[in-house]
Amino acid sequence: MSATSDHSRLETSHDEGVSVFDRARKLFLRYAEPLELETRHPGQGLPERLVIPDKSIIFRLSLQMDDGSIRFFQAYRVQFNDERGPYKGGVRFHPDVTLDEVTALAFWMYIKTAVVDVPFGGAKGGITVDYKSLSRAERERLTKKFAVVLCREVGQEVDIPAPDVNTGEQEMAWMLDAWRNTTGVYQRGAVTGKPLDLGGSLGRREATGKGGVIVLLEAAREAGIDPSGATAAVQGWGNAGQYAALELAKHGVRIITVSDSQAAIRSRDGLHVPALIDHKQQTGSVAHFPGSEPVDHGTVLTSKCDFLIPAALEDSIDETVAPHVQARFISEVANGPTTPRASRMLFDQGVTVIPDVLANAGGVLVSYFEWVQNRQEYYWSQEDVADRMTTKMKSAYEQVARVATENAVSLRQAAYQIAIDRVARAALERGGQ
Ligand code: NAD
């Protein structure tokens, strides 16, 4: 990563300790308190049962490079909780991937699947690798090796991977192929986020970013804000950030500043989103986009605008950034972009934050639709997918907003309370033996 920002992930002052998972766990326990799980169900081991991962798989991958040399990489799959259904979660290929990060991401996954009420648990995987520096052949070998090592741990009834940072349809296709060749079974539902040719779902590509905007606009509408004429900033110009920006632009929102890992740019008149997507595709960065001016990375998070979309990595908004945030609404399209302390500060500042476990759930929602279609081998139209996703996202938002209002708590706390209640019920029903 060559980000120069004070607020880039590597340089962030981790305000509450270095372990992302530790902070996530503490927050969960705090949010679980009002539910009085231990008092209501004495001796059942709740909520401890919900904060310990079921299984953490750590493995070494060797890769023969194109020049014949051998390199080694650390890889992970954390299957956190499957009380409500098979494990489900993305695969991240990035130099900063650690067991701690993968565990936190797996933890958030099962909370997210419960918030939007899809019948899955939560998992996450990753490889610590500078994936972008590999050749295409090296990428294919590494991805397939990752899949082969995990072939006994995954499957459509067990654990279903999907894309995350630096992985997409191509990696999902390679994993499907590896499992087909290893097990002899062509089981499309073992992975989601696949290309359409291999049983992917229409609408999956845009689902995460679009879902984050659907709930954001619901919140804005409740506050009486008309999106046409509103302004937005987007941190992260990958799958999630680009589709969020496209969806915002469709509603007349002006995207005034965006960043990727290499650069940050601004245009007061608004950036032309499709052209900026093409520019990134062609040049590999948002830098030097015609009609824009370069700005510091931190500017994107603190710009004066209506909507802020963090769509990069964890801990972008910490307690040094939070006081300078000028946006009125934040939709956490990234996982864990706001530290718990920053989250409390934003709440006190009156910024409405749609939490990640709701804001980016469109991805897992359409992954669920893909899984359903694969099991039926019957495929839905784009409209069908979009309608079902919009209905589910709006309904999840409505439930979260209602609980938040009734209990005078943040949307994050409300989302966690709904999820914890659902998962705890399933855990009790399954028993503890
Ligand atoms: P991606 O690899 O497609 O894009 C990530 C983007 O973030 C890239 O443009 C990269 O340059 C940028 N970035 C990295 N570090 C940055 C920094 N310091 N400042 C600014 N930009 C930076 O990944 P993605 O799939 O879009 O995932 C982005 C976020 O959304 C992650 O937190 C991921 O967990 C979350 N998410 C993704 C999905 C999905 O379906 N893809 C689903 C749920 C959540």
Coordinates of C-alpha atoms and ligand atoms in Angstrom, one line a residue:
M1 CA 0.0 0.0 0.0
S2 CA 1.4 3.4 -0.9
A3 CA -1.2 5.5 0.8
T4 CA 0.3 8.7 2.2
S5 CA -2.6 9.7 4.5
D6 CA -2.3 10.2 8.2
H7 CA -5.5 8.2 8.4
S8 CA -4.4 5.2 6.2
R9 CA -4.9 1.9 7.8
L10 CA -1.3 1.1 8.6
E11 CA -0.6 4.4 10.1
T12 CA -3.8 4.6 12.2
S13 CA -3.2 5.1 15.9
H14 CA -5.3 2.1 17.1
D15 CA -7.2 3.9 19.8
E16 CA -8.3 0.9 21.8
G17 CA -5.5 -1.6 21.4
V18 CA -4.1 -3.3 18.3
S19 CA -6.4 -6.3 18.1
V20 CA -9.3 -5.6 15.8
F21 CA -11.0 -8.8 17.1
D22 CA -10.5 -7.9 20.7
R23 CA -12.2 -4.5 20.2
A24 CA -15.0 -6.2 18.2
R25 CA -15.6 -8.7 21.0
K26 CA -15.7 -6.1 23.7
L27 CA -18.2 -4.1 21.7
F28 CA -20.4 -7.1 21.2
L29 CA -20.3 -7.9 25.0
R30 CA -21.3 -4.3 25.8
Y31 CA -24.2 -4.4 23.3
A32 CA -25.3 -7.8 24.7
E33 CA -25.6 -6.5 28.3
P34 CA -29.2 -5.1 28.0
L35 CA -30.3 -8.5 26.7
E36 CA -29.4 -10.0 30.0
L37 CA -28.7 -13.4 28.4
E38 CA -27.0 -14.9 31.5
T39 CA -29.9 -13.9 33.8
R40 CA -32.6 -15.1 31.4
H41 CA -30.8 -18.3 30.5
P42 CA -28.6 -19.1 33.5
G43 CA -25.8 -21.6 33.0
Q44 CA -26.1 -21.7 29.2
G45 CA -22.8 -20.1 28.6
L46 CA -24.3 -17.1 26.7
P47 CA -22.9 -14.7 25.6
E48 CA -19.5 -16.3 25.9
R49 CA -20.6 -19.0 23.4
L50 CA -21.1 -16.3 20.8
V51 CA -17.7 -14.7 21.1
I52 CA -15.4 -17.7 20.6
P53 CA -14.8 -18.9 17.1
D54 CA -15.8 -22.5 16.3
K55 CA -12.7 -23.2 14.2
S56 CA -9.6 -21.3 13.1
I57 CA -7.6 -23.0 10.3
I58 CA -4.1 -21.6 9.8
F59 CA -2.0 -23.0 7.0
R60 CA 1.0 -22.4 4.9
L61 CA 0.8 -22.3 1.1
S62 CA 3.8 -22.8 -1.2
L63 CA 3.7 -21.3 -4.6
Q64 CA 5.9 -21.9 -7.6
M65 CA 6.6 -18.6 -9.2
D66 CA 6.8 -18.1 -12.9
D67 CA 10.6 -18.0 -12.7
G68 CA 10.7 -21.4 -11.0
S69 CA 11.4 -20.1 -7.4
I70 CA 9.2 -21.2 -4.5
R71 CA 7.6 -18.7 -2.1
F72 CA 5.5 -19.3 1.0
F73 CA 2.4 -17.5 2.2
Q74 CA 0.3 -17.7 5.4
A75 CA -3.4 -18.5 4.8
Y76 CA -6.5 -18.6 7.1
R77 CA -10.1 -19.6 7.2
V78 CA -12.0 -18.8 10.4
Q79 CA -15.4 -20.5 10.8
F80 CA -16.8 -18.4 13.6
N81 CA -20.4 -19.4 14.2
D82 CA -22.9 -21.6 12.4
E83 CA -25.8 -21.5 14.9
R84 CA -28.2 -20.2 12.2
G85 CA -26.8 -22.0 9.1
P86 CA -23.7 -22.9 7.1
Y87 CA -20.6 -20.7 7.6
K88 CA -20.5 -17.9 5.0
G89 CA -17.9 -15.2 4.3
G90 CA -15.4 -13.7 1.9
V91 CA -11.8 -14.3 1.1
R92 CA -9.3 -11.5 1.3
F93 CA -5.9 -11.5 -0.4
H94 CA -3.9 -8.6 1.0
P95 CA -0.4 -8.0 2.5
D96 CA -1.9 -7.0 5.9
V97 CA -4.1 -10.0 6.4
T98 CA -3.6 -11.5 9.9
L99 CA -5.4 -14.2 11.9
D100 CA -6.7 -11.3 14.1
E101 CA -8.2 -9.5 11.2
V102 CA -9.8 -12.6 9.6
T103 CA -11.3 -13.6 13.0
A104 CA -12.9 -10.1 13.4
L105 CA -14.2 -10.3 9.8
A106 CA -15.7 -13.8 10.5
F107 CA -17.3 -12.5 13.7
W108 CA -18.9 -9.6 11.9
M109 CA -20.1 -11.9 9.2
Y110 CA -22.4 -14.0 11.5
I111 CA -23.8 -10.9 13.0
K112 CA -24.5 -9.5 9.6
T113 CA -26.2 -12.6 8.3
A114 CA -28.4 -12.4 11.5
V115 CA -29.2 -8.7 11.0
V116 CA -30.6 -9.3 7.5
D117 CA -32.0 -12.6 8.5
V118 CA -30.4 -15.0 6.0
P119 CA -29.9 -18.6 7.1
F120 CA -26.1 -18.5 7.4
G121 CA -23.5 -18.2 10.0
G122 CA -20.2 -16.4 9.6
A123 CA -16.7 -17.2 8.3
K124 CA -13.8 -15.4 6.6
G125 CA -10.6 -16.4 4.9
G126 CA -7.5 -14.8 3.5
I127 CA -3.9 -15.0 2.4
T128 CA -1.2 -12.6 3.5
V129 CA 0.1 -11.7 0.1
D130 CA 0.8 -8.8 -2.2
Y131 CA -1.6 -10.4 -4.7
K132 CA -1.5 -7.5 -7.2
S133 CA 2.2 -8.1 -7.7
L134 CA 1.6 -11.7 -8.9
S135 CA 1.2 -12.7 -12.6
R136 CA -2.1 -14.1 -13.7
A137 CA -0.8 -17.6 -13.8
E138 CA 0.7 -17.2 -10.2
R139 CA -2.7 -15.9 -9.0
E140 CA -4.5 -18.9 -10.4
R141 CA -2.1 -21.3 -8.9
L142 CA -2.2 -19.6 -5.5
T143 CA -6.0 -19.3 -5.4
K144 CA -6.5 -22.9 -6.5
K145 CA -4.0 -24.1 -3.9
F146 CA -5.9 -22.2 -1.2
A147 CA -9.1 -23.9 -2.4
V148 CA -7.6 -27.4 -2.5
V149 CA -6.2 -27.2 1.1
L150 CA -9.7 -26.1 2.2
C151 CA -11.7 -28.6 0.1
R152 CA -12.8 -30.8 3.1
E153 CA -13.8 -27.7 5.1
V154 CA -16.1 -26.0 2.6
G155 CA -19.2 -27.0 0.7
Q156 CA -22.7 -25.6 0.1
E157 CA -24.0 -27.1 3.3
V158 CA -20.9 -26.4 5.3
D159 CA -19.0 -23.2 4.5
I160 CA -19.5 -21.0 1.4
P161 CA -16.7 -18.5 0.5
A162 CA -17.3 -15.3 -1.5
P163 CA -15.2 -12.3 -2.7
D164 CA -13.7 -9.7 -0.5
V165 CA -10.7 -7.3 -0.9
N166 CA -8.6 -8.2 -4.0
T167 CA -10.8 -11.2 -4.9
G168 CA -13.7 -11.3 -7.4
E169 CA -15.5 -13.4 -9.9
Q170 CA -12.3 -14.8 -11.4
E171 CA -11.0 -16.1 -8.0
M172 CA -14.4 -17.6 -7.2
A173 CA -14.4 -19.4 -10.6
W174 CA -10.9 -20.8 -9.9
M175 CA -12.0 -22.0 -6.5
L176 CA -15.0 -23.8 -8.0
D177 CA -12.8 -25.4 -10.6
A178 CA -10.3 -26.6 -7.9
W179 CA -13.1 -28.2 -5.9
R180 CA -14.6 -29.8 -8.9
N181 CA -11.2 -31.3 -9.8
T182 CA -10.4 -32.3 -6.2
T183 CA -13.7 -33.8 -5.1
G184 CA -15.2 -34.8 -8.5
V185 CA -18.4 -33.0 -7.6
Y186 CA -19.7 -29.9 -9.6
Q187 CA -21.3 -28.1 -6.7
R188 CA -21.9 -24.5 -7.7
G189 CA -23.4 -23.5 -4.4
A190 CA -20.1 -24.1 -2.6
V191 CA -19.0 -20.5 -3.5
T192 CA -20.8 -17.3 -4.4
G193 CA -19.8 -14.2 -6.3
K194 CA -19.1 -16.4 -9.4
P195 CA -19.2 -15.3 -13.0
L196 CA -22.7 -15.6 -14.6
D197 CA -21.5 -18.3 -16.9
L198 CA -20.7 -20.6 -13.9
G199 CA -23.9 -19.9 -12.0
G200 CA -23.4 -16.5 -10.6
S201 CA -26.4 -14.3 -9.9
L202 CA -27.4 -11.2 -11.8
G203 CA -27.1 -8.3 -9.4
R204 CA -24.3 -9.8 -7.2
R205 CA -21.5 -7.6 -8.6
E206 CA -23.3 -4.4 -7.5
A207 CA -25.0 -5.7 -4.4
T208 CA -22.7 -4.5 -1.7
G209 CA -22.4 -0.9 -2.8
K210 CA -26.0 -0.7 -3.9
G211 CA -27.3 -2.1 -0.6
G212 CA -25.2 0.4 1.3
V213 CA -26.9 3.2 -0.6
I214 CA -30.4 1.8 -0.2
V215 CA -30.2 1.9 3.6
L216 CA -28.4 5.3 3.5
L217 CA -31.2 6.9 1.5
E218 CA -33.8 5.4 3.8
A219 CA -32.1 7.1 6.7
A220 CA -31.7 10.4 4.7
R221 CA -35.4 10.3 3.6
E222 CA -36.5 9.9 7.3
A223 CA -34.4 13.0 8.0
G224 CA -36.2 14.9 5.2
I225 CA -33.1 15.0 2.9
D226 CA -33.6 14.9 -0.8
P227 CA -30.7 13.0 -2.4
S228 CA -30.8 14.9 -5.7
G229 CA -28.4 17.8 -5.1
A230 CA -26.8 16.1 -2.1
T231 CA -23.0 15.5 -2.1
A232 CA -20.9 12.4 -1.2
A233 CA -17.3 11.3 -0.5
V234 CA -16.2 7.7 -1.2
Q235 CA -13.1 6.2 0.4
G236 CA -12.0 3.1 -1.6
W237 CA -12.6 2.7 -5.4
G238 CA -13.0 -1.0 -5.7
N239 CA -16.1 -3.2 -6.1
A240 CA -18.0 -1.8 -3.1
G241 CA -17.0 1.9 -3.5
Q242 CA -17.6 2.1 -7.3
Y243 CA -21.1 0.5 -7.1
A244 CA -22.0 2.7 -4.2
A245 CA -21.0 5.7 -6.1
L246 CA -22.9 4.6 -9.2
E247 CA -26.0 4.1 -7.1
L248 CA -25.7 7.5 -5.5
A249 CA -25.2 9.2 -8.9
K250 CA -28.3 7.4 -10.1
H251 CA -30.2 9.3 -7.4
G252 CA -28.7 12.6 -8.3
V253 CA -26.0 12.7 -5.6
R254 CA -22.8 14.5 -6.6
I255 CA -19.6 12.6 -5.8
I256 CA -17.1 15.3 -4.9
T257 CA -14.1 13.3 -3.6
V258 CA -12.8 9.7 -3.7
S259 CA -9.7 7.8 -2.9
D260 CA -8.0 4.5 -3.5
S261 CA -4.8 3.1 -1.9
Q262 CA -2.6 5.2 -4.2
A263 CA -4.3 8.6 -4.5
A264 CA -7.2 10.9 -3.5
I265 CA -8.9 13.3 -5.8
R266 CA -11.6 16.0 -5.7
S267 CA -13.9 17.9 -8.0
R268 CA -16.3 20.5 -6.6
D269 CA -18.5 20.1 -9.7
G270 CA -18.7 16.3 -9.1
L271 CA -16.8 13.4 -10.5
H272 CA -18.2 11.6 -13.5
V273 CA -18.6 8.1 -12.0
P274 CA -18.6 5.8 -15.0
A275 CA -15.6 7.7 -16.5
L276 CA -13.7 7.4 -13.2
I277 CA -14.4 3.7 -13.2
D278 CA -13.0 3.4 -16.7
H279 CA -10.0 5.5 -15.7
K280 CA -9.2 3.3 -12.7
Q281 CA -9.6 0.2 -15.0
Q282 CA -7.2 1.6 -17.5
T283 CA -4.6 3.2 -15.3
G284 CA -4.9 1.2 -12.1
S285 CA -5.6 4.3 -10.0
V286 CA -7.9 7.3 -9.5
A287 CA -4.9 9.6 -9.8
H288 CA -4.8 12.1 -12.6
F289 CA -8.4 11.8 -13.5
P290 CA -9.2 14.6 -15.9
G291 CA -10.9 17.6 -14.3
S292 CA -10.0 16.6 -10.8
E293 CA -7.4 17.9 -8.4
P294 CA -5.3 15.8 -6.0
V295 CA -5.9 16.0 -2.3
D296 CA -4.6 14.3 0.8
H297 CA -6.1 10.9 1.7
G298 CA -7.5 12.3 4.9
T299 CA -9.5 15.0 3.1
V300 CA -11.9 12.4 1.7
L301 CA -13.0 11.4 5.2
T302 CA -13.3 15.0 6.5
S303 CA -14.8 16.8 3.5
K304 CA -17.9 18.9 3.9
C305 CA -20.6 16.7 2.3
D306 CA -23.9 15.0 3.1
F307 CA -22.9 11.4 2.8
L308 CA -19.6 9.6 3.5
I309 CA -19.0 6.1 2.3
P310 CA -16.0 4.4 3.7
A311 CA -15.4 1.4 1.3
A312 CA -11.8 0.5 1.9
L313 CA -10.4 -1.3 5.0
E314 CA -10.8 -1.3 8.8
D315 CA -10.1 1.6 11.2
S316 CA -10.1 4.4 8.7
I317 CA -12.2 6.6 11.1
D318 CA -10.6 6.7 14.5
E319 CA -10.7 9.2 17.3
T320 CA -8.3 11.5 15.4
V321 CA -10.6 11.6 12.4
A322 CA -14.0 11.5 14.0
P323 CA -14.1 15.1 15.3
H324 CA -13.3 16.4 11.8
V325 CA -16.0 14.4 10.0
Q326 CA -18.4 16.9 8.4
A327 CA -20.8 14.4 6.7
R328 CA -24.3 14.1 8.2
F329 CA -24.6 10.4 7.3
I330 CA -22.0 7.6 7.0
S331 CA -22.8 4.3 5.4
E332 CA -20.2 1.8 6.4
V333 CA -19.8 -0.2 3.2
A334 CA -16.4 -1.4 4.3
N335 CA -16.1 -3.8 7.3
G336 CA -15.1 -2.2 10.5
P337 CA -14.1 1.3 9.1
T338 CA -14.9 3.1 12.4
T339 CA -13.2 2.3 15.7
P340 CA -15.6 1.9 18.7
R341 CA -14.4 5.1 20.3
A342 CA -14.8 7.0 17.0
S343 CA -18.2 5.5 16.7
R344 CA -19.3 6.9 20.1
M345 CA -17.9 10.3 19.2
L346 CA -19.8 10.4 15.9
F347 CA -23.0 9.4 17.8
D348 CA -22.5 12.3 20.2
Q349 CA -21.8 14.6 17.3
G350 CA -25.2 13.7 15.8
V351 CA -23.7 11.9 12.7
T352 CA -26.0 9.1 11.6
V353 CA -23.9 6.0 11.1
I354 CA -25.4 3.0 9.2
P355 CA -23.2 0.2 10.7
D356 CA -21.3 -2.2 8.5
V357 CA -23.3 -5.2 9.7
L358 CA -26.3 -3.6 8.0
A359 CA -24.8 -1.2 5.4
N360 CA -22.7 -3.8 3.5
A361 CA -25.1 -6.8 3.9
G362 CA -26.4 -6.4 0.4
G363 CA -23.4 -8.5 -0.7
V364 CA -24.2 -11.5 1.5
L365 CA -27.9 -11.1 0.7
V366 CA -27.4 -11.5 -3.0
S367 CA -24.8 -14.3 -2.3
Y368 CA -27.7 -16.0 -0.5
F369 CA -29.9 -15.5 -3.6
E370 CA -27.1 -16.9 -5.7
W371 CA -26.9 -20.0 -3.4
V372 CA -30.7 -20.4 -3.6
Q373 CA -30.6 -20.2 -7.4
N374 CA -27.7 -22.7 -7.5
R375 CA -29.6 -25.2 -5.4
Q376 CA -32.6 -24.9 -7.6
E377 CA -30.6 -24.5 -10.9
Y378 CA -33.2 -21.9 -11.8
Y379 CA -32.1 -18.4 -12.4
W380 CA -33.9 -15.1 -11.6
S381 CA -34.0 -11.9 -13.7
Q382 CA -32.0 -8.8 -12.7
E383 CA -35.3 -7.1 -11.7
D384 CA -36.2 -10.0 -9.5
V385 CA -32.9 -9.9 -7.7
A386 CA -33.0 -6.2 -7.3
D387 CA -36.6 -6.2 -6.0
R388 CA -35.9 -8.9 -3.4
M389 CA -32.7 -7.2 -2.3
T390 CA -34.3 -3.8 -1.9
T391 CA -37.2 -5.3 0.0
K392 CA -34.9 -7.2 2.4
M393 CA -32.5 -4.3 2.9
K394 CA -35.4 -1.8 3.6
S395 CA -37.0 -4.2 6.0
A396 CA -33.7 -4.8 7.9
Y397 CA -33.2 -1.0 8.1
E398 CA -36.7 -0.5 9.3
Q399 CA -36.3 -3.1 12.1
V400 CA -32.9 -1.6 13.2
A401 CA -34.2 2.0 13.1
R402 CA -37.2 1.0 15.2
V403 CA -35.2 -0.7 17.9
A404 CA -32.7 2.3 17.9
T405 CA -35.5 4.8 18.4
E406 CA -37.4 2.7 21.0
N407 CA -34.2 2.3 23.1
A408 CA -32.5 5.6 22.3
V409 CA -29.4 3.8 21.1
S410 CA -27.2 4.0 18.0
L411 CA -28.2 2.1 14.8
R412 CA -25.1 -0.1 15.5
Q413 CA -26.2 -1.1 18.9
A414 CA -29.7 -1.8 17.7
A415 CA -28.4 -4.0 14.8
Y416 CA -26.3 -5.9 17.3
Q417 CA -29.1 -6.4 19.7
I418 CA -31.4 -7.8 16.9
A419 CA -28.6 -10.1 15.7
I420 CA -27.5 -11.3 19.2
D421 CA -31.1 -12.1 20.1
R422 CA -31.6 -14.2 16.9
V423 CA -28.3 -16.1 17.2
A424 CA -28.8 -16.7 21.0
R425 CA -32.3 -18.2 20.3
A426 CA -30.8 -20.5 17.7
A427 CA -28.0 -21.5 20.0
L428 CA -30.4 -22.3 22.8
E429 CA -32.6 -24.3 20.5
R430 CA -29.7 -26.4 19.3
G431 CA -28.6 -27.1 22.9
G432 CA -25.1 -27.1 24.4
Q433 CA -24.1 -30.8 24.4
Ligands
NAD1 P1 -11.7 -4.2 -3.6 O1 -10.4 -4.9 -3.5 O2 -12.5 -4.3 -4.8 O3 -11.4 -2.6 -3.3 C1 -10.8 -2.1 -2.2 C2 -10.4 -0.6 -2.5 O4 -9.9 0.0 -1.4 C3 -9.4 -0.5 -3.6 O5 -9.8 0.6 -4.5 C4 -8.1 0.0 -2.8 O6 -7.3 0.8 -3.6 C5 -8.8 0.8 -1.8 N1 -8.0 1.1 -0.6 C6 -7.2 0.3 0.1 N2 -6.5 1.0 1.1 C7 -7.0 2.2 1.0 C8 -6.7 3.4 1.7 N3 -5.9 3.4 2.8 N4 -7.3 4.6 1.4 C9 -8.2 4.6 0.3 N5 -8.5 3.5 -0.4 C10 -7.9 2.3 -0.1 O7 -12.5 -4.6 -2.3 P2 -14.0 -4.5 -2.0 O8 -14.6 -5.8 -2.3 O9 -14.6 -3.3 -2.7 O10 -14.0 -4.4 -0.4 C11 -14.0 -3.1 0.2 C12 -14.5 -3.2 1.6 O11 -15.9 -3.6 1.5 C13 -13.8 -4.1 2.5 O12 -13.9 -3.7 3.8 C14 -14.7 -5.4 2.4 O13 -14.6 -6.2 3.5 C15 -16.1 -4.8 2.3 N6 -17.1 -5.6 1.8 C16 -17.0 -6.1 0.5 C17 -18.0 -7.0 0.0 C18 -18.0 -7.5 -1.4 O14 -19.0 -8.1 -1.8 N7 -17.0 -7.2 -2.2 C19 -19.0 -7.4 0.8 C20 -19.1 -6.9 2.1 C21 -18.1 -6.0 2.6

